[in-house]
Short mmCIF file of C-alpha atoms in Angstrom, two decimals:
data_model
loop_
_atom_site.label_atom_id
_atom_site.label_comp_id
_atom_site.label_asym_id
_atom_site.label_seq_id
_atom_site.Cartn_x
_atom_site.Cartn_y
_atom_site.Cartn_z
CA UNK A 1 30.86 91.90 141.94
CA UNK A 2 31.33 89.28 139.93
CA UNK A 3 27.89 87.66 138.62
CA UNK A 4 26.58 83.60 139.27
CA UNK A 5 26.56 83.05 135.33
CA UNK A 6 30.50 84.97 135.08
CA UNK A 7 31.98 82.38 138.01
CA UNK A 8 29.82 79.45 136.23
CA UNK A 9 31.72 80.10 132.94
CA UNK A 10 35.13 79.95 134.48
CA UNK A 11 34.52 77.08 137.05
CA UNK A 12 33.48 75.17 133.36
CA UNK A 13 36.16 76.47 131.49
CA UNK A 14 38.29 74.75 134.60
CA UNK A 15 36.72 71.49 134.37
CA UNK A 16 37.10 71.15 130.39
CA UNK A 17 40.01 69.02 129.31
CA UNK A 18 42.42 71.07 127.84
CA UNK A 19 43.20 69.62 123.99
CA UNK A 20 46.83 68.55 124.97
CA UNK A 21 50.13 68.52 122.56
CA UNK A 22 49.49 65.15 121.06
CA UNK A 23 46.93 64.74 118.00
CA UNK A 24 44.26 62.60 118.83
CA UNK A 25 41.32 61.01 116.65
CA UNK A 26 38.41 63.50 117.96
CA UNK A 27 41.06 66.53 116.60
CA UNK A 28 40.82 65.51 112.88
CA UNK A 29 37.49 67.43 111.96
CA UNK A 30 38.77 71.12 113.79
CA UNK A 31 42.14 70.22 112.00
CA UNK A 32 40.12 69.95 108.34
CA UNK A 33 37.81 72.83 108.62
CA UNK A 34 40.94 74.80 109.64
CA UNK A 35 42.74 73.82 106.55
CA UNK A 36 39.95 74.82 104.29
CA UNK A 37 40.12 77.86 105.52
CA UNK A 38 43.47 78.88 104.10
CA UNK A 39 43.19 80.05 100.39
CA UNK A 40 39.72 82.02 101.59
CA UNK A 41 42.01 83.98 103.86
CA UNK A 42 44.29 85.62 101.20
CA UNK A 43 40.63 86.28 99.40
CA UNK A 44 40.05 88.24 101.48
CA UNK A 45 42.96 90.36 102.02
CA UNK A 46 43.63 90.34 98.09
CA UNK A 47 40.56 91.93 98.20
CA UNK A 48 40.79 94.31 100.29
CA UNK A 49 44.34 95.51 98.82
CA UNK A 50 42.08 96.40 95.46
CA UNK A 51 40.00 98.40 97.15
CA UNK A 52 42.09 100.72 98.89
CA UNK A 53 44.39 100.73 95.90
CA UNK A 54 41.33 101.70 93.57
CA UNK A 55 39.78 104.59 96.54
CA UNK A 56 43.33 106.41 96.54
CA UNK A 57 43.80 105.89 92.56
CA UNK A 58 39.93 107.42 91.59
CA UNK A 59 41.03 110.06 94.24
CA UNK A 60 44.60 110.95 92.25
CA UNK A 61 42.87 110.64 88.87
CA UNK A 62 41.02 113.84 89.58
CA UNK A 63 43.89 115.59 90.75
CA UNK A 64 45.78 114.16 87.44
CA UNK A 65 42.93 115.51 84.95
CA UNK A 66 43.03 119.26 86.93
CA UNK A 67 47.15 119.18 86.21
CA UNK A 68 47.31 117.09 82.93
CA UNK A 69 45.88 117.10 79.38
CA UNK A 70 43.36 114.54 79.18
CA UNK A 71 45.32 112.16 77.07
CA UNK A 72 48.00 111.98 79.89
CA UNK A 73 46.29 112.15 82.74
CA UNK A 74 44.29 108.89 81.02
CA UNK A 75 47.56 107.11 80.34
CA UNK A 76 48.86 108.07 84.35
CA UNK A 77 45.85 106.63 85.72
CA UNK A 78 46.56 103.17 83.43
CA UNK A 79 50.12 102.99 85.02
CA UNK A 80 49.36 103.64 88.04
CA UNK A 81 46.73 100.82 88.15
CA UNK A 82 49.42 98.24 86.75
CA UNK A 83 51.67 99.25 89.23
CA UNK A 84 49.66 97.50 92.29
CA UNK A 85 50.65 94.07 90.23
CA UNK A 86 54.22 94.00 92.04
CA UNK A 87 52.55 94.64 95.20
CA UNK A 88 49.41 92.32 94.84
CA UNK A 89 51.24 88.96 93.63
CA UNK A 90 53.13 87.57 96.50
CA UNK A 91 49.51 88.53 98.61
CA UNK A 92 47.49 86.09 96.08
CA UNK A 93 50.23 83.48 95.59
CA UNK A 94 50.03 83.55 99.67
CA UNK A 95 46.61 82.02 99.85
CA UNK A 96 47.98 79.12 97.76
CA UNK A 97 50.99 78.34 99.48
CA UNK A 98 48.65 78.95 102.36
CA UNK A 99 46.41 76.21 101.54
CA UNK A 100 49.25 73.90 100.41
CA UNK A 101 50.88 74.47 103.67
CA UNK A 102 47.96 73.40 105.80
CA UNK A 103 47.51 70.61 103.39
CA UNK A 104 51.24 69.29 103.98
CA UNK A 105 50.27 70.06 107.90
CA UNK A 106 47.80 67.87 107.98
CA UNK A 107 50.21 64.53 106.66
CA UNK A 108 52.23 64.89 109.12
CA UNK A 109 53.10 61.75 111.46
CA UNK A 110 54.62 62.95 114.17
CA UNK A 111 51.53 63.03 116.32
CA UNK A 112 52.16 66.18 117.99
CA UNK A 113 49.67 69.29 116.84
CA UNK A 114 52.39 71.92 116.41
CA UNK A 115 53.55 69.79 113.82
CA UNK A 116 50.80 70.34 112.19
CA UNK A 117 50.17 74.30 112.18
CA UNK A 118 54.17 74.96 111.23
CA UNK A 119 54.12 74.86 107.90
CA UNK A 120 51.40 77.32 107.92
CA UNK A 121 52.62 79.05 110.50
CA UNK A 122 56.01 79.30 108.33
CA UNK A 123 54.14 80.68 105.27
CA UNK A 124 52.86 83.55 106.93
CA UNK A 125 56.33 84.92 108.62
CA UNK A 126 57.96 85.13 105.57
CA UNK A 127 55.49 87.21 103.42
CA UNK A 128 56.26 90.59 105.05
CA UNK A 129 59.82 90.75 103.72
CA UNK A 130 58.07 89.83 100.19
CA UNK A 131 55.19 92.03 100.15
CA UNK A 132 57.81 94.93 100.84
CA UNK A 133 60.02 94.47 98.04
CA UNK A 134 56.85 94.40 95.66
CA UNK A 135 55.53 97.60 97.18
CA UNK A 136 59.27 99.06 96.33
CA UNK A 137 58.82 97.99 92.77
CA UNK A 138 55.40 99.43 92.75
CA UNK A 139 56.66 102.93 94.08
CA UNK A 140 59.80 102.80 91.02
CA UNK A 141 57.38 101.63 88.47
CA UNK A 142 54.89 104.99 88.91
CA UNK A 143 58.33 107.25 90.05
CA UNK A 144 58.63 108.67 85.83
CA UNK A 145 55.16 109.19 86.32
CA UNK A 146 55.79 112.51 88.48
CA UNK A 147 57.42 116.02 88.08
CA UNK A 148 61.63 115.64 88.96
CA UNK A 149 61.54 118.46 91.90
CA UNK A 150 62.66 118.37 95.41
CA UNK A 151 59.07 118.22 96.72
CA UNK A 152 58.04 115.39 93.83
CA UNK A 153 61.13 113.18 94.53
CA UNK A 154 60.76 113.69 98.35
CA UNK A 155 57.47 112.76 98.39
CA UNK A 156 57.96 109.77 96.23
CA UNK A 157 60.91 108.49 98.31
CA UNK A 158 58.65 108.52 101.67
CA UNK A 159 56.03 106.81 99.64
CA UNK A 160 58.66 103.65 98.69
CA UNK A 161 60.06 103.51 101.76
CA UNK A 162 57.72 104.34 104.71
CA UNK A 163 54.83 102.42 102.47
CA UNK A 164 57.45 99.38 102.12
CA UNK A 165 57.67 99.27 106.09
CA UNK A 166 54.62 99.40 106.93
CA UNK A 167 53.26 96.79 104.57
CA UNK A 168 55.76 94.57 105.64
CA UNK A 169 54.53 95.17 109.39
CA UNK A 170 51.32 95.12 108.50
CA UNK A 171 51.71 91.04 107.61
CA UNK A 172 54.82 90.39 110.00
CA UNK A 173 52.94 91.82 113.24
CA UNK A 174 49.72 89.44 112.83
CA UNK A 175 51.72 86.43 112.15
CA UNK A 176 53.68 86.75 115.02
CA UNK A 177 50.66 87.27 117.50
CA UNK A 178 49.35 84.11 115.38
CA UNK A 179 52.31 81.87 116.04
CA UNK A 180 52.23 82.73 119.65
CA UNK A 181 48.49 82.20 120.04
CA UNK A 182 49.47 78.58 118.21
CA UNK A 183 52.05 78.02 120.51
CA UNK A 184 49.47 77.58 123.43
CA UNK A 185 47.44 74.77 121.67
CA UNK A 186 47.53 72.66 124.22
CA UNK A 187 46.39 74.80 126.78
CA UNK A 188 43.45 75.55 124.75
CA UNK A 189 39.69 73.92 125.87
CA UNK A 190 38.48 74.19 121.58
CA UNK A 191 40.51 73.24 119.20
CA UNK A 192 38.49 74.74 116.66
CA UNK A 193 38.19 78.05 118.45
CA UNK A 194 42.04 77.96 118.81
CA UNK A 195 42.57 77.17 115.56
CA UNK A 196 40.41 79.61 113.86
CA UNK A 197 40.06 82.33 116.21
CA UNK A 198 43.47 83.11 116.05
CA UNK A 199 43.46 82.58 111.75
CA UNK A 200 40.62 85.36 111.69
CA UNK A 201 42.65 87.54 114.07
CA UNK A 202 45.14 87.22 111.44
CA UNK A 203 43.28 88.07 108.52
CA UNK A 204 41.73 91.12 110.22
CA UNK A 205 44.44 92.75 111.20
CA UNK A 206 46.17 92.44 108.61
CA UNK A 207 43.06 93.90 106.68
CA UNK A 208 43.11 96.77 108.74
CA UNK A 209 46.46 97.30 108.68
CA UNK A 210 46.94 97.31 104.71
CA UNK A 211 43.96 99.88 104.78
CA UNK A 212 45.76 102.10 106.60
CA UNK A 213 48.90 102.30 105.12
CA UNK A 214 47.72 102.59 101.73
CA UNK A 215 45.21 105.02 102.68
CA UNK A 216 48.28 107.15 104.20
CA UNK A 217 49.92 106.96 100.68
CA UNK A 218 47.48 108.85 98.57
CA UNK A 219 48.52 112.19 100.06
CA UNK A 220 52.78 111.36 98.94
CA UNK A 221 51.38 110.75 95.64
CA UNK A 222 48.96 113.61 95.83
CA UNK A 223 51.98 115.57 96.89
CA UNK A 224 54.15 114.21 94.13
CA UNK A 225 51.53 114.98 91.32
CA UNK A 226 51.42 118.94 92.67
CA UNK A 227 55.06 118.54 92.22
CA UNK A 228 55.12 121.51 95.05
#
């Protein structure tokens, strides 16, 4: 049975105007709070690469100092940690271009509010495809690091290329659910809910994904350090 309060919410919902495809006046403030929201975004998710990069690293360090002398294991643990730079740029340069892009959204004269998420919009499809080639130079920058047998070098190659596909899934999924969700502005009853509802989806998933995946390639490398 469906309660009074339930059938009053949707009967209001009904009744709202719905925010339409042209930009009006009364748009400009949930159009500006959006756009500040951009380089904060890639904060985030920069952030959140570091840690799971650091919780699988202190894990393989202690697996490196039972297997290695001290000096070496030392120096592995050093390369290993530069190797996330490859991986980590294109995410931090994102939240620039991010915040550029909404930036250039906002000038534009056409009138029409998908005009105005595009470029944004456009900045987040492509970044799969480049977060995937830096997790491939990751993977060859730490491959010397591990023994040259059959279990090593299969271990390593799942690591470069499963981790590669996933990461770039991890950002191409979200940002296709967010174009969609963009797409139906003008159904919408909030701009500012549509706007940064769907943003925040974004950025969560996307969290959760990169957690994951990373998380899933500590035991290649553990593998590859045993060498067996």
């Amino acid at each position: 049975m469906v309660s009074p309060r339930s059938l009053f919410s949707r009967l209001r919902a009904r009744l709202q105007p719905k925010v339409g495809e042209r930009r009006l006046p009364q748009h400009e403030d949930a159009l500006e709070d959006w756009a500040a929201q951009g380089e904060g975004t890639f904060q985030f998710i920069s952030a959140a690469v570091v840690g799971a990069w650091e919780v699988g690293l202190a894990e393989l360090a202690r697996e490196a100092r039972s297997v290695k002398p001290q000096a070496e294991a030392a120096a592995f643990v050093e390369r290993c940690s530069d190797a996330l730079v490859p991986t980590l740029t294109p995410v931090q340069g994102a939240g620039k271009r991010l915040e550029k892009a909404m930036a250039s959204g906002l000038t534009s004269q056409t009138g029409r509010l998908l005009d105005v998420v595009a470029p944004a919009v456009a900045t987040l499809l492509g970044l799969g495809a480049e977060v995937e080639a830096g997790w491939r130079a990751t993977a060859d920058y730490i491959a010397p690091l591990f023994p040259n047998t059959p279990e090593a070098q299969a271990a390593l190659r799942r690591l470069r290329e499963e981790g590669a596909h996933n990461l770039a899934r991890a950002f191409d999924e979200p940002a296709a659910q967010l174009k969609a969700r963009y797409g139906a502005l003008a159904e919408a009853n909030d701009l500012s809910r549509a706007l940064g509802d769907p943003l925040e989806a974004y950025r969560v998933s996307v969290t959760l994904a990169l957690e994951l995946t990373l998380s899933a390639q500590r035991e290649a490398l553990s593998v590859a350090l045993r060498g067996r």
